[in-house]
CSV table of C-alpha atoms and ligand atoms in Angstrom, one decimal:
chain,number,residue,atom,x,y,z
A,116,MET,CA,-8.8,-32.0,20.1
A,117,GLY,CA,-6.2,-33.8,18.0
A,118,LYS,CA,-3.9,-32.3,15.5
A,119,ARG,CA,-5.4,-31.9,12.1
A,120,LYS,CA,-3.5,-33.3,9.2
A,121,PHE,CA,-4.8,-33.0,5.7
A,122,ARG,CA,-3.9,-32.0,2.3
A,123,ARG,CA,-4.7,-28.5,1.5
A,124,LEU,CA,-6.1,-27.6,-1.9
A,125,SER,CA,-6.0,-24.2,-3.4
A,126,PRO,CA,-9.1,-23.2,-5.3
A,127,TYR,CA,-7.1,-23.7,-8.5
A,128,GLY,CA,-6.8,-27.4,-8.0
A,129,MET,CA,-3.2,-27.5,-6.8
A,130,ALA,CA,-2.3,-29.9,-4.0
A,131,LEU,CA,-0.5,-27.9,-1.4
A,132,SER,CA,1.0,-30.4,1.0
A,133,LYS,CA,4.5,-29.2,1.6
A,134,LYS,CA,5.3,-28.2,5.2
A,135,GLY,CA,1.9,-29.4,6.1
A,136,SER,CA,2.4,-28.9,9.8
A,137,GLY,CA,2.3,-25.1,9.2
A,138,LEU,CA,-1.4,-25.5,9.7
A,139,GLY,CA,-1.1,-26.6,13.3
A,140,ASN,CA,-1.7,-23.1,14.6
A,141,GLY,CA,-5.1,-23.7,16.0
A,142,GLY,CA,-8.5,-24.4,14.5
A,143,GLY,CA,-10.8,-26.5,16.6
A,144,ALA,CA,-11.3,-30.2,16.0
A,145,GLY,CA,-14.2,-31.0,13.9
A,146,GLU,CA,-14.2,-27.6,12.2
A,147,ARG,CA,-15.1,-28.2,8.6
A,148,ARG,CA,-12.7,-26.8,6.1
A,149,ARG,CA,-14.2,-26.0,2.7
A,150,PHE,CA,-12.5,-25.6,-0.5
A,151,TYR,CA,-13.7,-23.5,-3.3
A,152,ARG,CA,-12.9,-24.1,-6.9
A,153,GLY,CA,-14.8,-21.2,-8.4
A,154,SER,CA,-15.2,-17.6,-7.5
A,155,MET,CA,-15.6,-16.9,-3.8
A,156,GLN,CA,-18.2,-14.4,-4.6
A,157,GLU,CA,-21.1,-16.5,-3.4
A,158,THR,CA,-19.4,-17.2,-0.1
A,159,LEU,CA,-19.0,-13.5,0.8
A,160,THR,CA,-21.5,-12.0,3.1
A,161,LYS,CA,-22.5,-8.6,1.9
A,162,PRO,CA,-20.2,-6.1,3.5
A,163,LYS,CA,-21.9,-3.4,5.6
A,164,PRO,CA,-22.1,-0.4,3.4
A,165,GLU,CA,-21.4,2.0,6.2
A,166,GLY,CA,-20.6,2.4,9.9
A,167,ASN,CA,-17.9,1.0,12.0
A,168,ASP,CA,-17.0,-2.6,12.4
A,169,ALA,CA,-18.4,-3.5,15.7
A,170,ASP,CA,-18.0,-7.3,15.3
A,171,PRO,CA,-14.5,-8.2,16.5
A,172,LYS,CA,-14.5,-11.3,14.2
A,173,ALA,CA,-15.5,-9.2,11.2
A,174,ASP,CA,-12.0,-8.1,10.4
A,175,VAL,CA,-10.9,-11.7,10.1
A,176,GLY,CA,-12.1,-11.5,6.5
A,177,THR,CA,-15.0,-13.3,5.2
A,178,ALA,CA,-12.9,-15.2,2.7
A,179,LEU,CA,-10.5,-16.5,5.4
A,180,ARG,CA,-13.4,-17.5,7.6
A,181,ALA,CA,-15.2,-19.3,4.8
A,182,ARG,CA,-12.1,-21.5,4.5
A,183,GLY,CA,-11.7,-22.0,8.2
A,184,LEU,CA,-8.3,-20.2,8.3
A,185,GLU,CA,-9.2,-17.5,10.8
A,186,HIS,CA,-7.1,-19.2,13.5
A,187,LEU,CA,-3.8,-18.9,11.6
A,188,PRO,CA,-1.2,-16.7,13.2
A,189,ASN,CA,-2.2,-13.2,13.9
A,190,ARG,CA,-1.9,-11.3,10.6
A,191,ARG,CA,-0.5,-8.2,12.3
A,192,GLU,CA,2.3,-10.3,13.8
A,193,ARG,CA,3.1,-11.8,10.5
A,194,MET,CA,3.3,-8.4,8.8
A,195,VAL,CA,5.4,-6.9,11.6
A,196,LYS,CA,7.8,-9.9,11.5
A,197,ALA,CA,8.3,-9.6,7.8
A,198,LEU,CA,8.8,-5.8,8.1
A,199,ASN,CA,11.5,-6.6,10.6
A,200,TYR,CA,13.1,-9.3,8.5
A,201,LEU,CA,12.1,-12.2,10.7
A,202,PRO,CA,10.9,-15.6,9.5
A,203,VAL,CA,7.2,-16.0,8.9
A,204,ASP,CA,4.9,-19.0,8.1
A,205,ARG,CA,4.1,-17.4,4.7
A,206,PRO,CA,4.7,-13.9,3.3
A,207,PRO,CA,2.1,-11.3,4.4
A,208,VAL,CA,0.0,-9.8,1.7
A,209,TRP,CA,-1.6,-6.4,1.2
A,210,LEU,CA,-2.1,-4.4,-2.0
A,211,MET,CA,-1.4,-0.8,-2.9
A,212,ARG,CA,-4.8,0.8,-3.6
A,213,GLN,CA,-6.6,-2.2,-2.1
A,214,ALA,CA,-9.3,0.2,-1.0
A,215,GLY,CA,-11.0,2.1,-3.7
A,216,ARG,CA,-12.7,1.7,-7.0
A,217,CYS,CA,-11.9,-1.9,-7.5
A,218,LEU,CA,-14.3,-2.8,-4.7
A,219,PRO,CA,-18.1,-2.6,-5.4
A,220,GLU,CA,-18.7,-1.5,-1.7
A,221,TYR,CA,-16.4,1.5,-2.3
A,222,VAL,CA,-18.1,2.4,-5.5
A,223,ALA,CA,-21.5,2.3,-3.7
A,224,LEU,CA,-20.2,4.5,-0.9
A,225,ARG,CA,-18.5,6.8,-3.4
A,226,ARG,CA,-21.9,7.4,-5.1
A,227,LYS,CA,-23.0,9.2,-1.9
A,228,HIS,CA,-19.9,11.0,-1.0
A,229,SER,CA,-17.1,12.8,-2.8
A,230,PHE,CA,-13.5,11.4,-2.5
A,231,ARG,CA,-12.7,14.5,-0.4
A,232,ASP,CA,-15.5,13.8,2.0
A,233,LEU,CA,-14.3,10.1,2.3
A,234,ILE,CA,-10.8,11.1,3.3
A,235,ARG,CA,-11.8,14.0,5.5
A,236,THR,CA,-14.5,12.3,7.5
A,237,PRO,CA,-12.9,9.9,9.9
A,238,GLU,CA,-15.9,7.6,10.1
A,239,LEU,CA,-16.0,7.3,6.3
A,240,ALA,CA,-12.2,6.9,5.9
A,241,THR,CA,-12.4,4.2,8.6
A,242,GLU,CA,-15.1,2.4,6.7
A,243,VAL,CA,-13.2,2.5,3.4
A,244,THR,CA,-9.9,1.4,5.1
A,245,LEU,CA,-11.7,-1.6,6.5
A,246,GLN,CA,-13.6,-2.7,3.4
A,247,PRO,CA,-10.7,-4.7,1.8
A,248,ILE,CA,-9.9,-6.2,5.2
A,249,ARG,CA,-13.4,-7.5,5.6
A,250,ARG,CA,-13.5,-8.9,2.1
A,251,PHE,CA,-10.0,-10.4,1.8
A,252,GLY,CA,-8.4,-10.6,5.3
A,253,PHE,CA,-5.3,-8.8,4.2
A,254,ASP,CA,-2.4,-8.9,6.7
A,255,ALA,CA,-2.2,-5.1,6.6
A,256,ALA,CA,-4.7,-2.2,6.2
A,257,ILE,CA,-3.6,1.1,4.7
A,258,LEU,CA,-5.0,4.3,5.9
A,259,PHE,CA,-7.4,5.6,3.3
A,260,SER,CA,-6.2,9.0,2.3
A,261,ASP,CA,-4.0,10.5,-0.5
A,262,ILE,CA,-0.5,11.8,-0.9
A,263,LEU,CA,-1.9,15.1,-2.0
A,264,VAL,CA,-3.2,16.0,1.4
A,265,ILE,CA,0.3,17.4,2.2
A,266,PRO,CA,0.3,20.0,-0.6
A,267,GLU,CA,-3.2,20.9,0.5
A,268,ALA,CA,-2.2,21.4,4.1
A,269,MET,CA,0.6,23.6,2.7
A,270,GLY,CA,-1.9,25.8,0.9
A,271,GLN,CA,-2.3,24.2,-2.5
A,272,SER,CA,-5.6,22.2,-2.6
A,273,PHE,CA,-6.6,19.8,-5.3
A,274,ARG,CA,-9.7,18.5,-7.1
A,275,PHE,CA,-10.4,15.6,-9.5
A,276,ARG,CA,-10.8,16.1,-13.2
A,277,ASP,CA,-14.0,14.6,-14.7
A,278,ASN,CA,-11.9,12.7,-17.2
A,279,GLY,CA,-9.5,11.3,-14.6
A,280,GLY,CA,-6.4,12.6,-12.8
A,281,VAL,CA,-6.1,15.4,-10.3
A,282,GLU,CA,-5.8,19.1,-10.7
A,283,MET,CA,-4.2,21.4,-8.0
A,284,GLU,CA,-6.1,24.6,-7.4
A,285,SER,CA,-3.0,26.6,-8.2
A,286,GLN,CA,0.4,25.8,-9.7
A,287,VAL,CA,3.7,26.3,-7.8
A,288,LYS,CA,5.7,28.3,-10.4
A,289,ASP,CA,8.6,30.1,-8.9
A,290,LEU,CA,10.5,30.9,-5.8
A,291,ALA,CA,7.8,33.3,-4.5
A,292,ASP,CA,5.2,30.5,-4.7
A,293,ILE,CA,7.5,28.1,-2.9
A,294,ARG,CA,8.1,30.7,-0.2
A,295,LYS,CA,4.4,31.1,0.3
A,296,LEU,CA,3.9,27.4,1.1
A,297,LEU,CA,2.9,26.9,4.7
A,298,GLU,CA,5.3,24.9,6.8
A,299,VAL,CA,3.8,25.5,10.2
A,300,GLY,CA,0.6,23.9,11.3
A,301,VAL,CA,0.6,21.1,8.7
A,302,SER,CA,-0.4,18.4,11.2
A,303,GLU,CA,-3.1,20.5,12.8
A,304,ARG,CA,-4.6,20.9,9.4
A,305,LEU,CA,-4.4,17.2,8.9
A,306,GLN,CA,-6.0,16.4,12.3
A,307,TYR,CA,-8.7,14.5,10.4
A,308,VAL,CA,-6.1,11.9,9.5
A,309,ALA,CA,-5.2,11.4,13.1
A,310,ASP,CA,-8.8,11.2,14.0
A,311,ALA,CA,-9.3,8.5,11.3
A,312,LEU,CA,-6.3,6.5,12.5
A,313,LYS,CA,-7.6,6.6,16.1
A,314,LEU,CA,-10.9,5.1,14.8
A,315,ILE,CA,-9.3,2.5,12.5
A,316,LYS,CA,-6.9,1.2,15.1
A,317,PRO,CA,-9.4,-0.4,17.5
A,318,ASN,CA,-11.4,-1.8,14.6
A,319,LEU,CA,-8.4,-3.9,13.6
A,320,HIS,CA,-8.3,-5.5,17.1
A,321,ASN,CA,-4.6,-5.9,17.0
A,322,ARG,CA,-5.1,-8.6,14.4
A,323,THR,CA,-4.3,-6.7,11.3
A,324,ALA,CA,-1.3,-4.4,10.8
A,325,LEU,CA,-2.0,-0.7,10.1
A,326,LEU,CA,0.1,1.2,7.6
A,327,GLY,CA,0.4,4.9,7.3
A,328,PHE,CA,1.9,6.7,4.3
A,329,ALA,CA,3.0,9.9,2.6
A,330,GLY,CA,4.3,10.9,-0.8
A,331,SER,CA,8.0,11.5,-1.2
A,332,PRO,CA,9.2,15.1,-1.6
A,333,TRP,CA,10.2,14.5,-5.2
A,334,THR,CA,6.9,13.0,-6.2
A,335,LEU,CA,4.9,15.7,-4.4
A,336,ALA,CA,7.1,18.4,-6.0
A,337,ASN,CA,6.2,16.9,-9.4
A,338,PHE,CA,2.4,17.2,-8.8
A,339,MET,CA,2.8,20.7,-7.2
A,340,LEU,CA,4.9,22.2,-10.0
A,341,GLU,CA,2.8,20.5,-12.7
A,342,GLY,CA,-0.4,21.7,-11.1
A,343,GLY,CA,-1.8,18.2,-11.1
A,344,SER,CA,-1.5,14.9,-13.0
A,345,ALA,CA,0.5,15.0,-16.2
A,346,LYS,CA,1.2,12.5,-18.9
A,347,ARG,CA,4.8,13.3,-18.6
A,348,PHE,CA,6.1,15.1,-15.6
A,349,GLY,CA,8.9,17.5,-16.6
A,350,LYS,CA,8.7,20.7,-14.5
A,351,ALA,CA,10.2,19.4,-11.3
A,352,ARG,CA,13.2,17.9,-13.1
A,353,ASP,CA,13.6,21.2,-15.0
A,354,LEU,CA,13.7,23.1,-11.8
A,355,PHE,CA,16.1,20.6,-10.2
A,356,LEU,CA,18.5,20.9,-13.1
A,357,ARG,CA,18.2,24.7,-13.7
A,358,ASP,CA,18.1,25.9,-10.1
A,359,HIS,CA,19.2,23.5,-7.4
A,360,HIS,CA,18.8,26.1,-4.7
A,361,THR,CA,15.1,26.7,-5.4
A,362,TYR,CA,14.4,23.0,-5.9
A,363,ASN,CA,16.1,22.3,-2.5
A,364,LEU,CA,14.0,24.9,-0.8
A,365,LEU,CA,10.9,23.2,-2.0
A,366,ALA,CA,12.1,19.7,-1.3
A,367,GLY,CA,13.3,20.8,2.2
A,368,LYS,CA,9.9,22.3,3.0
A,369,LEU,CA,8.2,19.1,1.8
A,370,THR,CA,10.7,16.9,3.8
A,371,ALA,CA,9.7,18.8,7.0
A,372,ALA,CA,6.0,18.6,6.3
A,373,VAL,CA,6.1,14.8,5.4
A,374,THR,CA,8.3,14.1,8.5
A,375,GLU,CA,5.8,15.9,10.8
A,376,PHE,CA,2.9,14.1,9.1
A,377,LEU,CA,4.5,10.7,9.5
A,378,GLN,CA,5.4,11.4,13.1
A,379,MET,CA,1.7,12.2,13.7
A,380,GLN,CA,0.7,8.9,12.1
A,381,ILE,CA,3.2,7.0,14.2
A,382,ALA,CA,1.9,8.7,17.4
A,383,CYS,CA,-1.5,7.3,16.4
A,384,GLY,CA,-0.2,3.7,16.4
A,385,VAL,CA,0.6,2.8,12.8
A,386,ASP,CA,2.8,-0.3,12.6
A,387,ALA,CA,4.8,0.9,9.6
A,388,VAL,CA,4.8,3.7,7.1
A,389,GLN,CA,5.2,3.6,3.3
A,390,ILE,CA,6.8,6.5,1.4
A,391,PHE,CA,5.4,6.6,-2.2
A,392,ASP,CA,7.9,7.9,-4.6
A,393,SER,CA,5.7,7.1,-7.6
A,394,VAL,CA,7.6,9.1,-10.1
A,395,GLY,CA,11.1,8.4,-8.8
A,396,GLY,CA,11.9,6.4,-12.0
A,397,ASP,CA,11.4,9.5,-14.1
A,398,LEU,CA,14.9,10.6,-12.9
A,399,PRO,CA,18.0,9.3,-14.5
A,400,GLY,CA,19.9,7.0,-12.0
A,401,ALA,CA,22.6,9.6,-11.5
A,402,GLU,CA,20.1,12.2,-10.4
A,403,PHE,CA,18.0,10.1,-8.2
A,404,GLU,CA,19.9,10.6,-5.0
A,405,ALA,CA,20.1,14.3,-5.1
A,406,ALA,CA,16.5,14.9,-6.3
A,407,SER,CA,14.7,12.2,-4.3
A,408,GLY,CA,16.8,9.7,-2.4
A,409,LYS,CA,18.5,12.1,0.0
A,410,TRP,CA,15.2,13.7,1.0
A,411,ILE,CA,13.7,10.3,1.7
A,412,GLU,CA,16.8,9.4,3.7
A,413,MET,CA,16.3,12.5,5.8
A,414,ILE,CA,12.7,11.6,6.5
A,415,VAL,CA,13.7,8.0,7.4
A,416,SER,CA,16.5,9.2,9.7
A,417,HIS,CA,14.2,11.7,11.5
A,418,LEU,CA,11.7,8.9,12.1
A,419,ASN,CA,14.5,7.3,14.1
A,420,GLY,CA,13.5,3.7,13.8
A,421,GLN,CA,10.2,4.1,15.6
A,422,VAL,CA,8.5,1.9,13.0
A,423,PRO,CA,9.7,0.2,9.9
A,424,VAL,CA,9.7,2.2,6.7
A,425,ILE,CA,8.8,0.9,3.2
A,426,VAL,CA,10.1,3.0,0.3
A,427,TYR,CA,8.3,2.4,-3.0
A,428,SER,CA,10.1,4.3,-5.7
A,429,LYS,CA,8.5,3.3,-9.0
A,430,GLY,CA,10.9,2.6,-11.8
A,431,THR,CA,14.0,3.5,-9.8
A,432,ARG,CA,16.9,1.3,-10.5
A,433,ALA,CA,19.5,3.2,-8.5
A,434,TRP,CA,19.9,0.3,-6.0
A,435,ASP,CA,22.6,1.8,-3.9
A,436,ALA,CA,20.8,5.1,-3.5
A,437,LEU,CA,17.6,3.2,-2.6
A,438,ALA,CA,19.4,1.1,0.0
A,439,LYS,CA,21.0,4.3,1.4
A,440,THR,CA,17.6,5.8,2.2
A,441,GLY,CA,17.6,3.6,5.3
A,442,ALA,CA,14.4,1.9,4.2
A,443,ASN,CA,13.6,-1.4,6.0
A,444,VAL,CA,11.7,-2.6,2.9
A,445,ILE,CA,12.0,-1.6,-0.7
A,446,GLY,CA,8.8,-1.8,-2.9
A,447,ILE,CA,9.5,-3.2,-6.4
A,448,ASP,CA,7.5,-2.3,-9.4
A,449,GLN,CA,6.6,-4.7,-12.2
A,450,GLY,CA,9.2,-3.4,-14.6
A,451,ILE,CA,12.0,-5.6,-13.3
A,452,ALA,CA,12.2,-9.3,-12.6
A,453,LEU,CA,11.8,-9.9,-8.9
A,454,GLU,CA,14.9,-12.2,-8.8
A,455,GLU,CA,17.0,-9.4,-10.3
A,456,ALA,CA,15.8,-6.9,-7.7
A,457,GLU,CA,16.5,-9.4,-5.0
A,458,ARG,CA,20.0,-9.9,-6.3
A,459,ARG,CA,20.8,-6.3,-6.4
A,460,LEU,CA,19.5,-5.3,-3.0
A,461,PRO,CA,21.5,-6.0,0.2
A,462,ARG,CA,20.3,-9.1,2.0
A,463,ASP,CA,19.1,-7.4,5.1
A,464,ILE,CA,16.5,-5.2,3.3
A,465,GLY,CA,13.0,-6.5,2.9
A,466,ILE,CA,11.3,-6.6,-0.5
A,467,GLN,CA,7.7,-5.9,-1.4
A,468,GLY,CA,6.0,-6.5,-4.7
A,469,ASN,CA,6.0,-7.0,-7.8
A,470,LEU,CA,3.1,-8.8,-9.4
A,471,ASP,CA,2.0,-6.9,-12.6
A,472,PRO,CA,-1.3,-5.1,-11.9
A,473,GLU,CA,-2.3,-5.5,-15.5
A,474,MET,CA,-2.7,-9.2,-14.8
A,475,LEU,CA,-5.7,-8.3,-12.6
A,476,ILE,CA,-7.4,-6.9,-15.6
A,477,ASN,CA,-6.4,-9.1,-18.5
A,478,SER,CA,-5.5,-12.5,-17.2
A,479,THR,CA,-7.5,-15.4,-15.8
A,480,PRO,CA,-7.7,-16.4,-12.1
A,481,VAL,CA,-5.6,-19.5,-13.0
A,482,GLU,CA,-2.9,-17.4,-14.5
A,483,VAL,CA,-2.9,-14.9,-11.6
A,484,ALA,CA,-2.7,-17.8,-9.1
A,485,ALA,CA,0.3,-19.3,-11.1
A,486,GLU,CA,2.2,-16.0,-11.2
A,487,THR,CA,1.5,-15.4,-7.5
A,488,ARG,CA,2.8,-18.8,-6.7
A,489,ARG,CA,5.9,-18.3,-8.9
A,490,LEU,CA,6.8,-15.1,-7.0
A,491,LEU,CA,6.2,-16.8,-3.7
A,492,GLU,CA,8.4,-19.7,-4.6
A,493,LEU,CA,11.2,-17.3,-5.8
A,494,MET,CA,11.2,-15.7,-2.4
A,495,ARG,CA,10.6,-18.8,-0.3
A,496,ASP,CA,14.0,-18.8,1.4
A,497,ARG,CA,14.2,-15.1,1.9
A,498,ASN,CA,13.1,-13.3,5.0
A,499,GLY,CA,11.4,-10.0,4.7
A,500,TYR,CA,9.3,-10.6,1.6
A,501,ILE,CA,5.9,-8.9,1.5
A,502,PHE,CA,3.5,-9.9,-1.2
A,503,ASN,CA,2.1,-6.9,-3.2
A,504,LEU,CA,1.7,-5.6,-6.7
A,505,GLY,CA,4.2,-3.6,-8.7
A,506,HIS,CA,1.8,-0.6,-8.5
A,507,GLY,CA,-1.8,0.0,-7.3
A,508,VAL,CA,-4.8,-2.2,-8.0
A,509,PRO,CA,-6.4,-0.8,-11.2
A,510,PRO,CA,-10.0,0.3,-10.8
A,511,THR,CA,-11.0,-2.3,-13.5
A,512,ALA,CA,-9.3,-5.2,-11.8
A,513,LYS,CA,-11.5,-8.3,-11.9
A,514,MET,CA,-12.7,-9.4,-8.5
A,515,GLU,CA,-12.0,-13.1,-9.3
A,516,ASN,CA,-8.4,-12.2,-10.1
A,517,LEU,CA,-8.0,-10.4,-6.7
A,518,GLU,CA,-9.5,-13.4,-5.0
A,519,ALA,CA,-7.1,-15.8,-6.8
A,520,LEU,CA,-4.1,-13.7,-5.8
A,521,VAL,CA,-5.1,-13.4,-2.1
A,522,MET,CA,-6.1,-17.0,-1.7
A,523,THR,CA,-2.9,-18.2,-3.3
A,524,VAL,CA,-0.8,-16.3,-0.8
A,525,GLN,CA,-3.0,-17.2,2.1
A,526,ASP,CA,-2.8,-20.9,1.2
A,527,PHE,CA,1.0,-20.9,0.5
A,528,LEU,CA,2.9,-23.3,2.7
B,842,CP3,O1,-3.7,2.2,-1.2
B,842,CP3,C1,-4.7,2.5,-0.6
B,842,CP3,O2,-5.7,1.7,-0.7
B,842,CP3,C2,-4.8,3.8,0.2
B,842,CP3,C3,-5.3,4.9,-0.4
B,842,CP3,C4,-4.5,5.7,-1.4
B,842,CP3,C5,-5.1,6.6,-2.4
B,842,CP3,N1,-4.1,7.2,-3.1
B,842,CP3,C6,-6.5,6.7,-2.6
B,842,CP3,C7,-7.0,7.3,-3.9
B,842,CP3,C8,-3.1,5.9,-1.5
B,842,CP3,C9,-2.0,5.2,-0.8
B,842,CP3,C10,-2.9,6.8,-2.6
B,842,CP3,C11,-1.5,7.3,-3.0
B,842,CP3,C12,-1.4,8.2,-4.2
B,842,CP3,N2,-2.2,9.2,-4.6
B,842,CP3,C13,-0.3,8.2,-5.0
B,842,CP3,C14,0.9,7.3,-4.9
B,842,CP3,C15,0.6,5.9,-5.3
B,842,CP3,C16,0.5,5.7,-6.8
B,842,CP3,O3,-0.6,5.3,-7.2
B,842,CP3,O4,1.5,6.0,-7.5
B,842,CP3,C17,-0.5,9.1,-6.0
B,842,CP3,C18,0.4,9.5,-7.1
B,842,CP3,C19,-1.7,9.8,-5.7
B,842,CP3,C20,-2.3,10.9,-6.4
B,842,CP3,C21,-3.7,10.7,-6.9
B,842,CP3,N3,-4.8,10.3,-6.2
B,842,CP3,C22,-4.1,10.7,-8.3
B,842,CP3,C23,-3.2,11.1,-9.4
B,842,CP3,C24,-5.4,10.4,-8.3
B,842,CP3,C25,-6.3,10.5,-9.5
B,842,CP3,C26,-6.2,9.4,-10.4
B,842,CP3,C27,-7.0,8.2,-9.9
B,842,CP3,O5,-6.5,7.2,-9.6
B,842,CP3,O6,-8.2,8.5,-9.8
B,842,CP3,C28,-5.8,10.1,-7.0
B,842,CP3,C29,-7.2,9.7,-6.6
B,842,CP3,C30,-7.3,8.6,-5.6
B,842,CP3,N4,-6.6,8.3,-4.6
B,842,CP3,C31,-8.4,7.7,-5.6
B,842,CP3,C32,-8.2,6.8,-4.5
B,842,CP3,C33,-9.1,5.7,-4.1
B,842,CP3,C34,-9.6,7.7,-6.6
B,842,CP3,C35,-10.6,8.6,-6.1
B,842,CP3,C36,-12.0,8.3,-6.5
B,842,CP3,O7,-12.7,7.6,-5.9
B,842,CP3,O8,-12.5,8.9,-7.5
């Protein structure tokens, strides 16, 4: 059982021999390592279309196993360390919207069940959460749900439009509508999320981190006042500028609901939570703190450091206000150079992102691998870097590009 020493090759033909001893984390002697130069597709066993993951090895990720990398440090440990700004062997990787329409196994399941059924049926939500873990061996799984379950639990349900986007059943228009929103009983009505988390957790065998999430009050207010998706959100900002008092009443109710919801997720054992402030960047910098940042800050402070918090505020460049939220990690979108974001944020805050999701559609695997490596190199000497995209995986992402991204991070030494 001697130490193994060999040059590692990425599937894109790059010799990866720096810090070669990083591999000495196990792996039995005589185990054959295989390198792939093409798509991993043929090496993937067909994921089970439904049901729970009974095989404790299954969550290791077919791709990692095929390359003999399953013995590398526990992925949950790696993610938790990075979230806590501790050194790691390589940055952990997960992707926003890693579960969903980019995966054929999701599309197959979705043919049989509505999105609503998928998120409201704990067994199905568990299956969909685990699909990307089985396929790619990500370091973290994210609960399969949606930010809009909060408005729904407050009395404003939603549906999907045939031509894309979401539509809320009703529109929150005025003070009277805001007063009607239910504050009490939100977590009881979201019991299905707790049930899903309780099922997901043991299926990760403590080897993959589990992330919970919620939308930010500002982002939820945008969807609620607009009555669904909009090309340009404007109503929440109008309300914020016109009538602070009424906006604050709505944001305050949402802050209470989101806090309660995240507390429930923490009680179910999530390792960290992410707050999605997807339309934070629609606010001019000077307004960000009052309309969004301070409500996020309130949520973070109520969570009291029980788990690390990732704040993803797309397009927001109000760095001081972002840091002031108390986030442990800030998610960075693709609209800014990673090195600039890194320069502008305090050194003790972790950074997540920011590979351009468009690359997954329009570039080649070699280009994706090169860009992934460039970002990893930029962050090489910084603790608390978590590899991710600048926004969610697009439904039309090419599988071979996702593979190139994941393998490049997993092979990074
Ligand atoms: O990241 C994950 O893998 C976990 C699951 C997740 C979903 N939505 C599943 C989903 C998460 C974290 C979200 C967050 C979410 N939902 C956000 C914030 C992140 C972001 O993308 O900015 C927002 C703004 C929403 C609201 C939402 N959900 C919209 C506007 C839509 C319709 C547009 C679309 O993408 O179809 C959704 C639907 C949705 N949420 C789908 C999935 C997998 C597609 C549903 C389907 O299968 O038809």
